[in-house]
Amino acid sequence: MGPYRMSGSSPGRNGERGHPRQKELQVQGQRSVQVHAAFREQQNWTYSLTVLNDIISTMFNRKFMEELFKPQELYSKKALRTVYDRLAHASIMRLNQASMDKLYDLMTMAFKYQVLLCPRPKDVLLVTFNHLDAIKGFIQDSPTILHQVDETFQQLTETYGGLSAGEFQLIRQTLLIFFQDLHIRVSIFLKDKVQNSSGRFVLPVSGPLPWGTKVPGLIRTFNHKGEEVRKAEFKHGGSYVAAPKEGSFELYGDRVLKLGTNMYSVNRPVETHMSGASENLAAQTQESIAPNPLAKEELNLLARLIGGMEIKKPSGPEPGFRLNLFTTDEEEEQAALTRPEELSYEVINIQATQDQQTNEELARIMGEFEILDQPRRSASKGDDLLAMMDEL
Amino acid sequence: MFRRERSIPLRGSAAALCNNLSVLQLPVRNLTHFGVVHGPSAQLLSAAPEGVPLAQRQLQAKEGAGVSPPLITQVHWCVLPFRVLLVLTSHRGIQMYESDGSVMVYWHALDAGDASLVQAVFARGIAASGHFICVGMWSGRVLVFDIPAKGPNIVLSEELAGHQTPVTDIATEPAQGQDCVADVVTADDSGLLCVWRSGPKFKLLTRIPGFGVPCPSVQLWQGTIAAGYGNGQVRLYEASTGTLHVQIDAHARAICALDLAPELLSAAEDTFVHIWKLSRSPEGGYIEVEHCHGECVPDTQVCGARFCDPSGSSFAVTGYDLAEILRFSSM
């Protein structure tokens, strides 16, 4: 795309013939706008890569991973949202509340889908490996971060590789408890018909079977000597085929399972729909009306987890890079105002806790990673460059 | 053929557990009790015929210390000779209540003992055998409680050692009055089945290995063991000998619930519920199985299923994330 327009004496688009100096300025102005737009796109691209690198290196930071791998109970929804918030702020990227909420909704529903649809419980590990494979694709040019991800892979294999089917079943059942009653509708899922309009995921009764399961339909009868005396068939109602092969649990390999691969590898919509998304309010509010919504243990756990994160402190003239998941700023503001009460995420307000000692400890840790809110201003670096180009 | 009847609404959706529906039939009072686990709470409700809900009650898992409230693993009514008790197992212990859930009569805290840091500690698998209540543990042990005819004087009578992996389910049937009759079957995460004879001291009669595939649900009826496995298979064994009689490739996903009396009901995460007719062949004495009916509960990962009457002409189903009990009855 050529950013420069030919200057010449031919008339402008609307046939105006003004003062020669004026036309020159006009052409110059148009050229500036186009250069500005092209540069902005280049800038966004550079920022995207920086943001990806920062977030991924924070997520796979050794201290943070060490905390994650400690045996622990399922996080509460508040705790997970808080960690997620910190992670999303690990780069120069900023999100307003509404966009942050939407991002979290997308992540939650996507992961719910992946866990729910796992053919056999051990496939949850293959889903995680698919996540890592995709992440490695984003940071191919950063050997340090690549190494961090590979180390995490190693840890996952050591920790989970030897678990039994029963243990994986318990893990999967526990994860499903976290996602219980969440029915936010996600555009990309509705479009692909993996979620129906009620917010429930479609469970197909056809397709490949889990590794180790035979095609339903056979009844075999044996006598007391162990000899097969009868073989009969019955109609099971589905349309299944045996799995072609088992997914690979190696560092590199064909996972076979598609769950957990990048659903946004092609440009896809990111809308979510709120209304009717939260059922069983009685059951949900029960969780939040407990006298101390956060047990002391959970605060300590959070502190250690967040303490293990290297949060990037935006310094000096570094410009802010704001991500808006809606089409316009107005739409984003509107979304924030109209979000249903029962679906508002409460990020943990550490200052509000009663426990003085824990409070001080946490404040100290949080203080080390203070996130400054960046005022929106134009990229000063960009302006300089633009000015230079205009002098050409 | 079965038709769908009116559903019974639940206050909280059902959790993704196995055997997540207990039914207590009270034909004399024209009532049916249902018990479903939501997560940290369990819901009990009673319904009249036609599924009209009458009363409901929520029970919480005891001992809320720790990061989050403890999760309940199972809720089950135990019918004993002189009383009915409701038993609730969780990641903290075993709670026993009067049958309507109004009064807790016994609490047994789990002893984490020599569980390593990475092992989950919980109780799971509940069944009544005579005047005993058997409850399984994460360690593979089965606790046997001696229950008096009334009152809270419940005593831990014995601890059975037969399993090395967490217990999943326990099935019992009234002893037929003869010696050496198997009347208790316990199952675990490795698929191993242990067959016992109950008494002041339980006796292990035989073991049926599982080869690593979990057996989440087991039933025992007239000397026949029905076991459902994580690979979707249902197998029928002779309880006294452990001989395999029938193997059914019944489901496309892990089986989560079985019921038996006299028909066999199987339910799995593949959204299907199947009903099978069992009979003993006149000549060979072996068991024959015939498929009667298959029901698809669309887009629902079934987690519990039970017959609602002794003849098996009606059954109820629960599913993960579903806030209602689905009911079916034969036409």
mmCIF file of N, CA and C in Angstrom, chain A residues 55-115:
data_model
loop_
_atom_site.group_PDB
_atom_site.id
_atom_site.type_symbol
_atom_site.label_atom_id
_atom_site.label_comp_id
_atom_site.label_asym_id
_atom_site.label_seq_id
_atom_site.Cartn_x
_atom_site.Cartn_y
_atom_site.Cartn_z
ATOM 1 N N ILE A 55 2.960 -10.560 28.633
ATOM 2 C CA ILE A 55 1.983 -11.380 29.357
ATOM 3 C C ILE A 55 2.467 -12.826 29.449
ATOM 4 N N ILE A 56 2.955 -13.349 28.339
ATOM 5 C CA ILE A 56 3.385 -14.747 28.351
ATOM 6 C C ILE A 56 4.584 -14.942 29.274
ATOM 7 N N SER A 57 5.520 -14.011 29.241
ATOM 8 C CA SER A 57 6.679 -14.205 30.120
ATOM 9 C C SER A 57 6.293 -14.056 31.584
ATOM 10 N N THR A 58 5.284 -13.236 31.878
ATOM 11 C CA THR A 58 4.799 -13.117 33.256
ATOM 12 C C THR A 58 4.111 -14.396 33.687
ATOM 13 N N MET A 59 3.265 -14.918 32.803
ATOM 14 C CA MET A 59 2.504 -16.129 33.117
ATOM 15 C C MET A 59 3.428 -17.315 33.369
ATOM 16 N N PHE A 60 4.510 -17.400 32.626
ATOM 17 C CA PHE A 60 5.381 -18.561 32.733
ATOM 18 C C PHE A 60 6.618 -18.284 33.565
ATOM 19 N N ASN A 61 6.572 -17.185 34.280
ATOM 20 C CA ASN A 61 7.624 -16.845 35.216
ATOM 21 C C ASN A 61 7.780 -17.976 36.237
ATOM 22 N N ARG A 62 9.016 -18.295 36.545
ATOM 23 C CA ARG A 62 9.268 -19.463 37.392
ATOM 24 C C ARG A 62 8.595 -19.390 38.754
ATOM 25 N N LYS A 63 8.708 -18.233 39.418
ATOM 26 C CA LYS A 63 8.123 -18.112 40.767
ATOM 27 C C LYS A 63 6.613 -18.308 40.727
ATOM 28 N N PHE A 64 5.998 -17.697 39.717
ATOM 29 C CA PHE A 64 4.551 -17.807 39.576
ATOM 30 C C PHE A 64 4.155 -19.256 39.358
ATOM 31 N N MET A 65 4.864 -19.934 38.482
ATOM 32 C CA MET A 65 4.579 -21.341 38.182
ATOM 33 C C MET A 65 4.771 -22.222 39.407
ATOM 34 N N GLU A 66 5.804 -21.919 40.177
ATOM 35 C CA GLU A 66 6.052 -22.704 41.397
ATOM 36 C C GLU A 66 4.839 -22.673 42.308
ATOM 37 N N GLU A 67 4.258 -21.470 42.459
ATOM 38 C CA GLU A 67 3.070 -21.321 43.300
ATOM 39 C C GLU A 67 1.901 -22.103 42.725
ATOM 40 N N LEU A 68 1.724 -21.997 41.413
ATOM 41 C CA LEU A 68 0.602 -22.675 40.754
ATOM 42 C C LEU A 68 0.660 -24.176 40.915
ATOM 43 N N PHE A 69 1.869 -24.721 40.914
ATOM 44 C CA PHE A 69 2.011 -26.169 40.955
ATOM 45 C C PHE A 69 1.899 -26.761 42.355
ATOM 46 N N LYS A 70 1.800 -25.893 43.365
ATOM 47 C CA LYS A 70 1.639 -26.433 44.719
ATOM 48 C C LYS A 70 0.247 -27.030 44.833
ATOM 49 N N PRO A 71 0.130 -28.178 45.507
ATOM 50 C CA PRO A 71 -1.212 -28.770 45.668
ATOM 51 C C PRO A 71 -2.096 -27.810 46.442
ATOM 52 N N GLN A 72 -3.271 -27.536 45.916
ATOM 53 C CA GLN A 72 -4.156 -26.590 46.575
ATOM 54 C C GLN A 72 -5.583 -26.842 46.145
ATOM 55 N N GLU A 73 -6.515 -26.211 46.860
ATOM 56 C CA GLU A 73 -7.921 -26.378 46.517
ATOM 57 C C GLU A 73 -8.294 -25.473 45.351
ATOM 58 N N LEU A 74 -9.478 -25.724 44.833
ATOM 59 C CA LEU A 74 -10.002 -24.924 43.729
ATOM 60 C C LEU A 74 -10.114 -23.463 44.174
ATOM 61 N N TYR A 75 -9.703 -22.540 43.319
ATOM 62 C CA TYR A 75 -9.843 -21.125 43.654
ATOM 63 C C TYR A 75 -11.301 -20.735 43.665
ATOM 64 N N SER A 76 -11.634 -19.708 44.464
ATOM 65 C CA SER A 76 -12.975 -19.141 44.382
ATOM 66 C C SER A 76 -12.999 -18.291 43.109
ATOM 67 N N LYS A 77 -14.198 -17.933 42.666
ATOM 68 C CA LYS A 77 -14.309 -17.133 41.446
ATOM 69 C C LYS A 77 -13.637 -15.776 41.628
ATOM 70 N N LYS A 78 -13.762 -15.214 42.823
ATOM 71 C CA LYS A 78 -13.158 -13.900 43.093
ATOM 72 C C LYS A 78 -11.638 -13.981 42.980
ATOM 73 N N ALA A 79 -11.084 -15.023 43.558
ATOM 74 C CA ALA A 79 -9.631 -15.169 43.569
ATOM 75 C C ALA A 79 -9.103 -15.302 42.152
ATOM 76 N N LEU A 80 -9.747 -16.126 41.350
ATOM 77 C CA LEU A 80 -9.275 -16.326 39.980
ATOM 78 C C LEU A 80 -9.368 -15.037 39.182
ATOM 79 N N ARG A 81 -10.450 -14.301 39.373
ATOM 80 C CA ARG A 81 -10.623 -13.060 38.637
ATOM 81 C C ARG A 81 -9.534 -12.048 39.003
ATOM 82 N N THR A 82 -9.146 -12.044 40.265
ATOM 83 C CA THR A 82 -8.109 -11.122 40.717
ATOM 84 C C THR A 82 -6.773 -11.461 40.068
ATOM 85 N N VAL A 83 -6.442 -12.734 40.052
ATOM 86 C CA VAL A 83 -5.192 -13.154 39.419
ATOM 87 C C VAL A 83 -5.218 -12.791 37.937
ATOM 88 N N TYR A 84 -6.360 -13.011 37.312
ATOM 89 C CA TYR A 84 -6.526 -12.730 35.886
ATOM 90 C C TYR A 84 -6.314 -11.249 35.598
ATOM 91 N N ASP A 85 -6.898 -10.411 36.458
ATOM 92 C CA ASP A 85 -6.730 -8.962 36.325
ATOM 93 C C ASP A 85 -5.257 -8.572 36.355
ATOM 94 N N ARG A 86 -4.540 -9.107 37.317
ATOM 95 C CA ARG A 86 -3.117 -8.787 37.459
ATOM 96 C C ARG A 86 -2.348 -9.219 36.228
ATOM 97 N N LEU A 87 -2.705 -10.403 35.750
ATOM 98 C CA LEU A 87 -2.030 -10.942 34.568
ATOM 99 C C LEU A 87 -2.271 -10.053 33.351
ATOM 100 N N ALA A 88 -3.500 -9.620 33.186
ATOM 101 C CA ALA A 88 -3.835 -8.789 32.035
ATOM 102 C C ALA A 88 -3.115 -7.445 32.106
ATOM 103 N N HIS A 89 -2.695 -7.031 33.296
ATOM 104 C CA HIS A 89 -1.997 -5.766 33.443
ATOM 105 C C HIS A 89 -0.480 -5.958 33.491
ATOM 106 N N ALA A 90 -0.025 -7.110 33.070
ATOM 107 C CA ALA A 90 1.408 -7.386 33.128
ATOM 108 C C ALA A 90 2.157 -6.748 31.978
ATOM 109 N N SER A 91 1.451 -6.003 31.142
ATOM 110 C CA SER A 91 2.114 -5.356 30.014
ATOM 111 C C SER A 91 1.631 -3.913 29.972
ATOM 112 N N ILE A 92 1.966 -3.217 28.892
ATOM 113 C CA ILE A 92 1.523 -1.830 28.775
ATOM 114 C C ILE A 92 0.065 -1.748 28.325
ATOM 115 N N MET A 93 -0.538 -2.895 28.081
ATOM 116 C CA MET A 93 -1.933 -2.898 27.647
ATOM 117 C C MET A 93 -2.844 -2.558 28.810
ATOM 118 N N ARG A 94 -3.891 -1.786 28.523
ATOM 119 C CA ARG A 94 -4.873 -1.447 29.536
ATOM 120 C C ARG A 94 -6.259 -1.797 29.029
ATOM 121 N N LEU A 95 -7.096 -2.239 29.955
ATOM 122 C CA LEU A 95 -8.487 -2.523 29.587
ATOM 123 C C LEU A 95 -9.403 -1.850 30.580
ATOM 124 N N ASN A 96 -10.503 -1.291 30.062
ATOM 125 C CA ASN A 96 -11.516 -0.765 30.968
ATOM 126 C C ASN A 96 -12.290 -1.926 31.567
ATOM 127 N N GLN A 97 -13.026 -1.634 32.618
ATOM 128 C CA GLN A 97 -13.776 -2.654 33.345
ATOM 129 C C GLN A 97 -14.611 -3.520 32.410
ATOM 130 N N ALA A 98 -15.372 -2.878 31.503
ATOM 131 C CA ALA A 98 -16.288 -3.624 30.636
ATOM 132 C C ALA A 98 -15.525 -4.593 29.734
ATOM 133 N N SER A 99 -14.426 -4.131 29.150
ATOM 134 C CA SER A 99 -13.635 -5.006 28.284
ATOM 135 C C SER A 99 -12.979 -6.116 29.086
ATOM 136 N N MET A 100 -12.542 -5.791 30.275
ATOM 137 C CA MET A 100 -11.929 -6.795 31.146
ATOM 138 C C MET A 100 -12.948 -7.879 31.486
ATOM 139 N N ASP A 101 -14.157 -7.457 31.835
ATOM 140 C CA ASP A 101 -15.222 -8.404 32.143
ATOM 141 C C ASP A 101 -15.484 -9.317 30.964
ATOM 142 N N LYS A 102 -15.559 -8.710 29.783
ATOM 143 C CA LYS A 102 -15.873 -9.506 28.599
ATOM 144 C C LYS A 102 -14.762 -10.509 28.305
ATOM 145 N N LEU A 103 -13.522 -10.063 28.442
ATOM 146 C CA LEU A 103 -12.389 -10.951 28.194
ATOM 147 C C LEU A 103 -12.454 -12.151 29.138
ATOM 148 N N TYR A 104 -12.759 -11.863 30.399
ATOM 149 C CA TYR A 104 -12.841 -12.923 31.394
ATOM 150 C C TYR A 104 -13.996 -13.884 31.085
ATOM 151 N N ASP A 105 -15.126 -13.322 30.669
ATOM 152 C CA ASP A 105 -16.278 -14.146 30.277
ATOM 153 C C ASP A 105 -15.893 -15.097 29.152
ATOM 154 N N LEU A 106 -15.231 -14.556 28.128
ATOM 155 C CA LEU A 106 -14.825 -15.361 26.974
ATOM 156 C C LEU A 106 -13.914 -16.497 27.411
ATOM 157 N N MET A 107 -12.946 -16.130 28.236
ATOM 158 C CA MET A 107 -11.983 -17.133 28.698
ATOM 159 C C MET A 107 -12.682 -18.232 29.484
ATOM 160 N N THR A 108 -13.567 -17.829 30.390
ATOM 161 C CA THR A 108 -14.265 -18.792 31.245
ATOM 162 C C THR A 108 -15.132 -19.732 30.434
ATOM 163 N N MET A 109 -15.933 -19.182 29.548
ATOM 164 C CA MET A 109 -16.841 -20.033 28.780
ATOM 165 C C MET A 109 -16.067 -20.934 27.824
ATOM 166 N N ALA A 110 -14.977 -20.420 27.255
ATOM 167 C CA ALA A 110 -14.175 -21.240 26.345
ATOM 168 C C ALA A 110 -13.560 -22.408 27.096
ATOM 169 N N PHE A 111 -13.036 -22.136 28.281
ATOM 170 C CA PHE A 111 -12.430 -23.214 29.055
ATOM 171 C C PHE A 111 -13.492 -24.198 29.547
ATOM 172 N N LYS A 112 -14.657 -23.693 29.919
ATOM 173 C CA LYS A 112 -15.756 -24.581 30.326
ATOM 174 C C LYS A 112 -16.072 -25.543 29.190
ATOM 175 N N TYR A 113 -16.166 -24.990 27.997
ATOM 176 C CA TYR A 113 -16.462 -25.799 26.817
ATOM 177 C C TYR A 113 -15.420 -26.909 26.643
ATOM 178 N N GLN A 114 -14.147 -26.519 26.769
ATOM 179 C CA GLN A 114 -13.067 -27.490 26.566
ATOM 180 C C GLN A 114 -13.110 -28.606 27.607
ATOM 181 N N VAL A 115 -13.323 -28.256 28.865
ATOM 182 C CA VAL A 115 -13.345 -29.275 29.926
ATOM 183 C C VAL A 115 -14.569 -30.173 29.788
#
